[in-house]
């Protein structure tokens, strides 16, 4: 190595590098030399001239990530793809895959001692009442009819930018292949053959990351059409479990918009004639921070359904930009409600959601939850995450048993259920702590009062003429809606300060001022 950041290799000095991260302008691998990026490694290069051997590793711990703007040379590549297999009829671990090279033969997967009989592509136009009807194997076998059609569709190569599905009978397989790395933008024409706009079964397209590095989906979603032609969510399987991601939120919670190398994923279009570009500019390494903006936490309620074998999650996101119907920028559908595992989703009209974005409720809102139970038995639904929703109570009701819990102080509800799908048993009710009872008017304008703490007291300074001279009450409640103190016959005057003891432990408290039909709620943080 001639420099700590630049790696050049000669025939007399072959060097294997598995550095976790390397950055360079240009690298040449000379004849007889090799460069290896291990499964946990990554490198960013302006150009790579390979006259020797390039090794990109993959195993159970991860996959190598290489960002290169220009790739050339007459050397060889050993690109590894690690895939788990085996399983049984209740858990066949299929994988969505893609090609990082310009030409990848299907023979890599369907020949040799460890071969797959289940390498398949997805054809949107073959989907009828279900999006699962579009699968066709490389040799033309149509999975929806369980046979070979009269005019079978076959494929010999994996096309960059398109996704594929593969399964191996062996517990784990490492496939190794070579080829020229893709170093140009990839534009995919999306298929939509539905007769009605926004058909549930139509418009699903299986794409694939065409690069040897990660791909930042958020950077791609920013350039999508704004009228819902292409939805912002992506979907794929991980460990044979469906996952989804949209707008900074994933299910399960550790899912991000960083699409790994050689990963296939579904997107949905709702109109014909759409295309989607996977650009070089969106390439990232998995170790990079892919989030944009100010980094504020997203208000959300994450619910988890589980027993001792299976689990699934769904998210309710609170965002004033969300609408009452499906929002292509913030919502993600529940791709699969059937199968052999437990499933959880929310329902609004004809759409089932894995990520359901709703406006902040002014008072309260109710959302139905659907479940799929693969085996009769005991399950539980829990609030695995309540983030930035301190102004709300979240109630879960089991309509079959009549049980209601507040997920803030009782984080899980256990129940027994029979095998099958139901969407009329569970209801989530989100209630604002500022909810108005009867004809009262809530004044939420912060300019009405200045509420702050000093030396063990909560101070209330009247600022507005509307409240000046009025009499009423001051109530302090905690984040669960429990009353801490209440003072009646209080006079609100701009010339005087109201003080009440800051009783209770440190935390967030709400101060409610009432006078007739007028009501103002302030929030204050009490520190010990």
C-alpha atoms as one frame of an Amber mdcrd trajectory, in Angstrom:
protein
   0.000   0.000   0.000   1.493   3.331  -1.025  -0.767   5.365   1.235  -3.122
   4.717   4.131  -6.069   5.454   1.866  -4.799   4.353  -1.559  -4.289   0.697
  -2.362  -2.185  -0.361  -5.371  -0.977  -3.892  -5.924   1.773  -5.452  -8.055
   2.507  -8.981  -9.203   5.405  -9.141  -6.746   3.376  -7.684  -3.907  -0.063
  -9.313  -3.826  -2.002  -7.910  -0.912  -5.379  -8.922   0.476  -7.183  -6.020
   2.064 -10.259  -6.466   4.246 -10.293  -2.975   5.667 -13.722  -2.014   7.081
 -13.718   1.241   5.121 -11.383   2.597   2.446 -11.620   5.769   0.360  -9.487
   6.480  -2.695  -9.423   8.385  -5.949  -8.047   5.550  -8.065  -6.914   1.969
  -7.550  -5.149  -0.408  -9.926  -4.999  -4.140  -9.243  -2.048  -5.382 -11.272
  -1.652  -8.822 -12.784  -1.163 -11.409 -10.054  -2.444  -9.103  -7.316  -5.819
  -9.047  -5.620  -8.073  -6.771  -3.627 -10.507  -8.275  -1.152 -13.273  -6.399
   0.604 -14.616  -8.607   3.351 -18.269  -9.075   4.348 -18.052  -6.188   6.824
 -15.907  -3.988   4.567 -16.626  -1.078   2.264 -14.652   1.065  -0.159 -15.346
   4.174  -2.223 -13.299   4.605  -5.405 -13.353   7.037  -8.290 -11.982   4.363
 -10.596 -10.863   0.765 -10.336  -8.685  -0.868 -12.990  -8.751  -4.596 -12.339
  -6.035  -6.568 -14.108  -5.816  -9.058 -11.251  -8.547 -10.340  -8.933 -11.317
  -8.453  -7.144 -12.937 -10.319  -4.250 -16.192  -9.071  -2.702 -17.103 -11.213
   0.308 -20.455 -12.256   1.734 -21.408 -14.442   4.684 -23.883 -14.596   7.535
 -22.425 -11.416   9.070 -22.894  -9.150   6.057 -21.928  -8.276   2.524 -19.090
  -6.241   1.001 -19.970  -2.790  -0.290 -18.035  -1.125  -3.129 -18.845   2.272
  -4.636 -16.893   2.827  -7.850 -17.599   5.365 -10.589 -15.529   3.719 -13.316
 -14.622   0.031 -13.560 -12.361  -1.490 -16.234  -9.594  -4.004 -16.861  -9.188
  -7.603 -17.934  -9.040  -9.189 -14.472 -11.522 -11.462 -12.774 -14.140 -10.914
 -10.098 -15.176 -13.228  -7.300 -18.443 -11.729  -6.058 -20.089 -13.711  -3.297
 -23.801 -13.926  -2.512 -24.617 -15.684   0.767 -28.131 -17.159   1.023 -29.808
 -19.162   3.752 -31.946 -22.111   2.705 -33.476 -25.276   4.075 -36.528 -24.827
   6.265 -39.781 -26.737   5.954 -43.299 -26.241   4.649 -43.964 -23.649   7.345
 -40.784 -21.676   6.681 -39.143 -21.749   3.265 -36.577 -18.913   3.273 -36.901
 -17.344  -0.160 -34.684 -14.366  -1.006 -35.216 -11.414  -3.332 -31.954 -10.939
  -5.208 -30.509  -8.725  -7.951 -27.426  -8.511 -10.142 -24.591  -6.005  -9.536
 -22.952  -6.865 -12.874 -23.907  -6.194 -16.465 -24.479  -9.850 -17.327 -25.279
 -12.594 -14.814 -26.313 -15.996 -16.088 -29.154 -17.878 -14.430 -26.844 -20.908
 -14.520 -25.047 -19.493 -11.475 -28.123 -20.420  -9.440 -29.732 -23.333 -11.308
 -26.670 -25.497 -12.071 -24.021 -27.268 -10.041 -24.267 -29.464  -6.936 -26.066
 -26.734  -4.976 -28.685 -25.735  -7.480 -32.013 -23.998  -7.144 -35.139 -25.243
  -8.850 -36.868 -22.128  -7.585 -35.262 -19.173  -9.357 -38.134 -17.021 -10.517
 -39.085 -13.638 -11.927 -42.230 -11.625 -11.250 -44.600 -10.597 -14.046 -47.062
  -7.918 -13.018 -49.477  -8.624 -15.865 -50.021 -12.210 -14.653 -51.349 -11.099
 -11.271 -55.135 -11.434 -11.079 -56.961 -11.044  -7.790 -53.700 -11.384  -5.840
 -50.211  -9.991  -6.338 -48.871 -13.466  -5.552 -49.973 -14.796  -8.930 -47.125
 -13.279 -10.936 -44.311 -15.761 -10.200 -42.716 -17.696 -13.090 -39.571 -19.848
 -12.869 -36.539 -19.436 -15.137 -37.622 -22.502 -17.147 -41.194 -21.250 -17.633
 -42.985 -23.015 -14.767 -45.955 -20.846 -13.707 -46.466 -21.080  -9.933 -50.005
 -19.666 -10.040 -51.275 -22.565 -12.187 -48.803 -25.160 -10.899 -47.743 -26.168
 -14.407 -46.044 -25.079 -17.603 -48.360 -22.925 -19.759 -48.708 -23.391 -23.493
 -46.373 -20.455 -24.169 -44.020 -20.360 -21.181 -41.959 -17.305 -20.281 -38.332
 -18.141 -19.637 -35.172 -16.206 -18.861 -31.470 -17.045 -19.072 -29.937 -13.978
 -17.424 -30.572 -11.691 -14.484 -31.110  -8.173 -15.823 -29.582  -5.287 -13.816
 -32.266  -3.256 -12.056 -34.746  -6.131 -11.963 -35.383  -8.338  -8.951 -35.674
 -12.118  -8.711 -36.706 -14.686  -6.124 -34.628 -17.743  -5.218 -34.727 -20.671
  -2.795 -32.181 -23.386  -1.993 -32.790 -26.680  -0.235 -29.387 -26.544   1.473
 -29.231 -24.741   4.867 -26.810 -22.142   3.484 -25.287 -21.461   0.085 -22.570
 -19.105  -1.139 -22.790 -18.405  -4.864 -19.738 -16.849  -6.506 -19.779 -15.124
  -9.888 -17.988 -12.454 -11.897 -18.713  -9.750 -14.431 -18.285  -6.054 -15.141
 -19.694  -3.990 -12.300 -22.606  -1.710 -13.147 -21.456   1.908 -13.050 -24.315
   3.787 -14.694 -27.836   4.861 -13.760 -30.449   2.160 -14.267 -33.946   3.116
 -15.423 -36.743   0.576 -15.122 -40.041   0.740 -16.987 -42.835  -0.118 -14.564
 -45.757  -2.324 -15.513 -49.387  -1.561 -14.653 -52.158  -3.592 -16.252 -55.007
  -2.756 -13.901 -58.330  -1.549 -15.257 -58.965   0.642 -12.216 -56.559   3.097
 -10.709 -54.872   1.959  -7.496 -55.865  -1.690  -7.859 -54.609  -3.688  -4.873
 -53.291  -6.593  -6.962 -51.940  -4.612  -9.906 -48.898  -2.435 -10.345 -46.442
  -4.433  -8.239 -42.957  -4.452  -9.775 -39.986  -6.407  -8.429 -36.869  -4.280
  -8.861 -33.296  -4.850  -7.707 -30.328  -2.841  -6.500 -28.056  -2.834  -9.591
 -24.895  -1.740  -7.775 -22.184  -3.349  -5.645 -23.058  -1.022  -2.765 -26.113
  -0.028  -0.777 -28.821   2.156  -2.299 -30.517   5.019  -0.437 -34.229   4.651
  -1.146 -35.058   8.034   0.450 -32.871   9.775  -2.140 -34.777   7.955  -4.889
 -38.211   8.600  -3.379 -37.556  12.351  -3.367 -37.623  12.332  -7.176 -40.796
  10.263  -7.609 -43.874  11.886  -9.174 -45.917  13.773  -6.622 -49.425  12.733
  -7.622 -49.288   9.114  -6.538 -48.231   7.560  -9.828 -45.562   5.602  -7.929
 -45.916   4.928  -4.232 -42.986   5.785  -1.956 -42.917   2.523   0.000 -40.672
  -0.468  -0.680 -41.264  -4.089   0.347 -39.092  -7.183   0.549 -38.539 -10.268
   2.682 -35.897 -10.735   5.350 -35.479 -14.080   7.087 -38.663 -15.073   5.306
 -40.608 -12.239   6.962 -42.198  -9.400   5.012 -40.762  -5.963   5.790 -41.697
  -2.505   4.543 -40.291   1.015   4.629 -41.595   4.482   3.797 -40.592   8.025
   4.754 -38.189   7.217   7.588 -40.295   4.457   9.186 -39.815   0.712   8.775
 -41.489  -2.457   9.961 -39.876  -4.104  11.839 -38.253  -1.156  13.538 -34.693
  -1.881  12.431 -35.643  -1.761   8.745 -34.266   1.322   6.983 -34.291   2.686
   3.458 -30.739   1.459   2.838 -31.187  -1.304   0.257 -28.217  -3.707   0.542
 -26.161  -4.844  -2.455 -27.837  -7.594  -4.517 -31.212  -7.008  -2.782 -34.501
  -7.158  -4.672 -37.528  -5.122  -3.571 -41.116  -4.413  -4.623 -42.534  -1.025
  -5.547 -46.077  -0.228  -6.620 -47.238   1.992  -9.455 -50.855   3.002  -9.974
 -50.813   4.134 -13.609 -49.343   3.016 -16.896 -46.283   4.523 -18.553 -44.227
   5.089 -15.399 -40.483   4.576 -15.048 -38.149   4.651 -12.068 -34.445   5.499
 -12.130 -31.970   3.902  -9.738 -29.159   6.480  -9.893 -25.487   6.335  -9.041
 -26.048   9.369  -6.832 -28.145   7.255  -4.428 -25.351   4.772  -3.664 -24.364
   4.502   0.001 -22.616   2.122   2.365 -24.607   0.502   5.133 -22.494   2.322
   7.711 -23.471   5.732   6.349 -26.118   7.900   7.935 -28.830   7.931   5.321
 -31.325  10.195   7.089 -31.800  13.748   5.925 -33.191  16.852   7.561 -32.998
  17.847  11.211 -33.040  14.303  12.553 -36.139  14.778  14.727 -37.829  11.626
  15.933 -40.985  10.720  14.017 -44.167  10.498  16.154 -45.405   6.923  15.933
 -47.068   4.012  17.684 -45.449   0.646  16.959 -47.544  -2.412  17.769 -46.278
  -5.975  17.894 -48.192  -9.254  17.665 -46.322 -12.295  18.946 -46.337 -15.699
  20.555 -43.390 -17.918  21.437 -42.665 -18.659  17.760 -43.748 -15.826  15.483
 -44.102 -12.064  15.550 -45.117  -9.184  13.304 -45.338  -5.404  13.605 -47.449
  -2.560  12.348 -46.969   1.195  12.750 -49.374   4.098  13.150 -47.561   7.297
  12.278 -48.828  10.745  13.318 -48.183  13.424  10.737 -50.290  16.461   9.887
 -49.276  16.071   6.231 -51.127  12.745   6.100 -54.623  12.515   4.686 -57.564
  10.304   5.674 -57.073   7.996   2.657 -53.968   6.124   1.485 -51.049   8.552
   1.189 -48.431   7.451  -1.359 -45.731   9.488   0.374 -46.256   8.250   3.936
 -48.212   4.974   3.890 -47.151   1.395   3.207 -49.537  -1.428   2.385 -49.627
  -4.794   4.098 -48.112  -6.780   1.266 -49.019 -10.212   2.618 -51.782 -11.008
   5.126 -51.674 -14.769   4.651 -48.923 -17.322   5.053 -47.694 -19.472   7.894
 -46.800 -16.827  10.452 -48.563 -14.341  12.672 -49.591 -11.106  10.944 -50.674
  -7.679  12.202 -51.900  -4.646  10.256 -54.350  -1.742  10.450 -57.362  -1.186
   8.239 -58.838   1.952   6.717 -61.512   1.433   4.076 -60.318  -1.011   1.399
 -56.619  -0.688   2.304 -54.641  -2.766   4.790 -51.548  -0.996   6.138 -48.185
  -2.062   7.499 -47.420   1.646   8.065 -50.510   3.838   8.482 -49.954   7.605
   8.617 -52.778   9.715  10.047 -53.124  13.376  11.078 -52.701  14.234  14.739
 -56.199  13.732  16.224 -57.767  16.927  17.512 -59.764  14.913  20.024 -59.650
  11.184  19.267 -59.628   8.676  16.442 -60.225   4.929  16.121 -58.349   2.516
  13.883 -59.192  -1.136  13.289 -56.431  -3.727  13.494 -56.372  -6.982  11.573
 -54.582 -10.164  12.603 -53.581 -13.401  10.924 -53.137 -16.353  13.267 -51.267
 -19.315  11.813 -51.682 -21.587  14.839 -54.461 -21.461  17.425 -53.176 -20.487
  20.841 -52.226 -17.612  23.113 -50.858 -14.384  21.657 -50.298 -10.853  22.793
 -50.346  -7.396  21.244 -47.964  -4.903  22.793 -46.821  -1.331  22.286 -43.173
  -1.947  21.463 -42.617   1.763  20.808 -44.482   4.955  21.705 -42.394   7.773
  20.251 -43.114  11.505  20.454 -46.793  10.952  21.345 -46.742  12.205  24.935
 -49.822  14.349  24.228 -51.960  11.247  23.614 -53.322   8.189  25.350 -53.388
   5.021  23.254 -56.094   2.490  24.094 -56.329  -1.058  22.739 -59.708  -2.792
  22.855 -60.430  -6.482  22.365 -64.072  -6.435  21.251 -64.412 -10.197  21.734
 -63.623 -10.047  25.449 -64.591  -6.433  26.133 -61.128  -5.674  27.510 -59.584
  -2.218  27.073 -56.093  -1.222  28.180 -54.154   2.024  28.045 -50.908   1.073
  26.328 -49.098   3.837  28.200 -49.353   2.087  31.558 -50.334  -1.451  30.467
 -48.076  -2.128  27.502 -49.492  -5.501  26.374 -52.751  -7.418  26.017 -52.801
 -11.232  25.961 -55.571 -13.180  24.255 -56.411 -16.552  22.755 -57.305 -16.884
  19.106 -58.133 -19.555  16.561 -56.306 -19.982  13.282 -57.397 -17.535  10.595
 -57.725 -13.887   9.647 -59.955 -11.382  11.430 -60.293  -7.618  11.069 -63.186
  -6.923  13.443 -61.739  -7.840  16.841 -59.173  -5.182  17.818 -59.506  -1.396
  17.836 -56.849   1.209  18.627 -58.216   4.473  20.017 -55.877   7.465  20.155
 -57.122  10.205  22.488 -55.644  13.665  22.851 -54.924  14.779  26.398 -56.230
  18.132  25.183 -59.572  16.638  24.116 -62.512  18.990  24.582 -65.516  17.787
  26.603 -68.936  19.203  25.774 -69.124  22.752  24.400 -65.753  23.880  25.760
 -63.409  25.695  23.400 -59.727  24.766  23.557 -57.339  27.643  22.999 -54.013
  26.218  21.789 -52.321  29.449  20.803 -49.093  29.689  22.714 -49.334  33.499
  22.831 -52.230  33.343  25.333 -50.030  32.286  28.259 -46.391  31.870  29.153
 -46.009  28.719  31.290 -42.639  27.906  32.865 -41.064  26.558  36.073 -38.786
  28.113  38.698 -37.741  26.934  42.154 -40.405  24.263  42.602 -43.286  26.284
  41.147 -45.178  26.303  37.865 -45.580  29.923  36.764 -48.468  31.082  34.596
 -48.199  34.503  32.982 -51.310  35.825  31.225 -50.398  37.460  27.901 -53.651
  38.001  25.999 -56.410  40.607  26.381 -59.045  37.877  25.918 -58.068  36.253
  29.226 -57.205  39.461  31.128 -59.633  39.964  34.030 -61.337  36.577  33.708
 -61.716  34.083  36.546 -61.555  30.323  36.282 -59.487  27.296  37.255 -55.960
  25.973  36.855 -55.416  22.208  36.697 -52.123  20.351  36.465 -52.155  16.794
  35.055 -49.469  14.285  34.186 -48.896  12.711  30.770 -51.385   9.930  31.586
 -54.204  12.407  32.201 -54.155  12.054  36.005 -54.910  15.264  37.919 -52.008
  16.370  40.119 -53.521  19.600  41.466 -56.438  21.928  40.813 -57.059  25.517
  41.874 -60.473  27.142  41.437 -61.526  30.810  41.561 -58.262  31.891  39.964
 -58.057  35.378  38.471 -56.126  35.719  35.202 -54.527  39.158  34.997 -51.752
  40.451  32.743 -50.416  42.444  35.687 -49.908  39.453  38.022 -48.281  36.003
  38.009 -50.071  32.802  39.021 -47.973  30.210  40.826 -48.865  26.604  41.729
 -46.554  24.056  43.389 -44.762  21.752  40.956 -45.765  18.626  42.869 -44.694
  15.240  41.538 -41.523  13.734  40.055 -39.683  15.188  37.108 -41.376  14.836
  33.753 -43.829  16.455  31.372 -46.975  18.034  32.807 -49.967  19.758  31.265
 -51.405  22.962  32.679 -55.076  23.522  31.813 -56.574  26.977  32.266 -60.390
  27.240  32.089 -62.767  30.171  32.122 -66.339  29.571  31.025 -66.212  27.973
  27.580 -62.604  29.035  27.071 -59.819  26.546  27.649 -56.053  26.711  27.159
 -53.545  23.880  27.600 -49.870  24.529  28.163 -47.060  22.047  28.571 -44.179
  22.314  30.984 -41.202  20.145  31.944 -40.579  19.756  35.689 -37.016  18.893
  36.690 -35.921  17.684  40.104
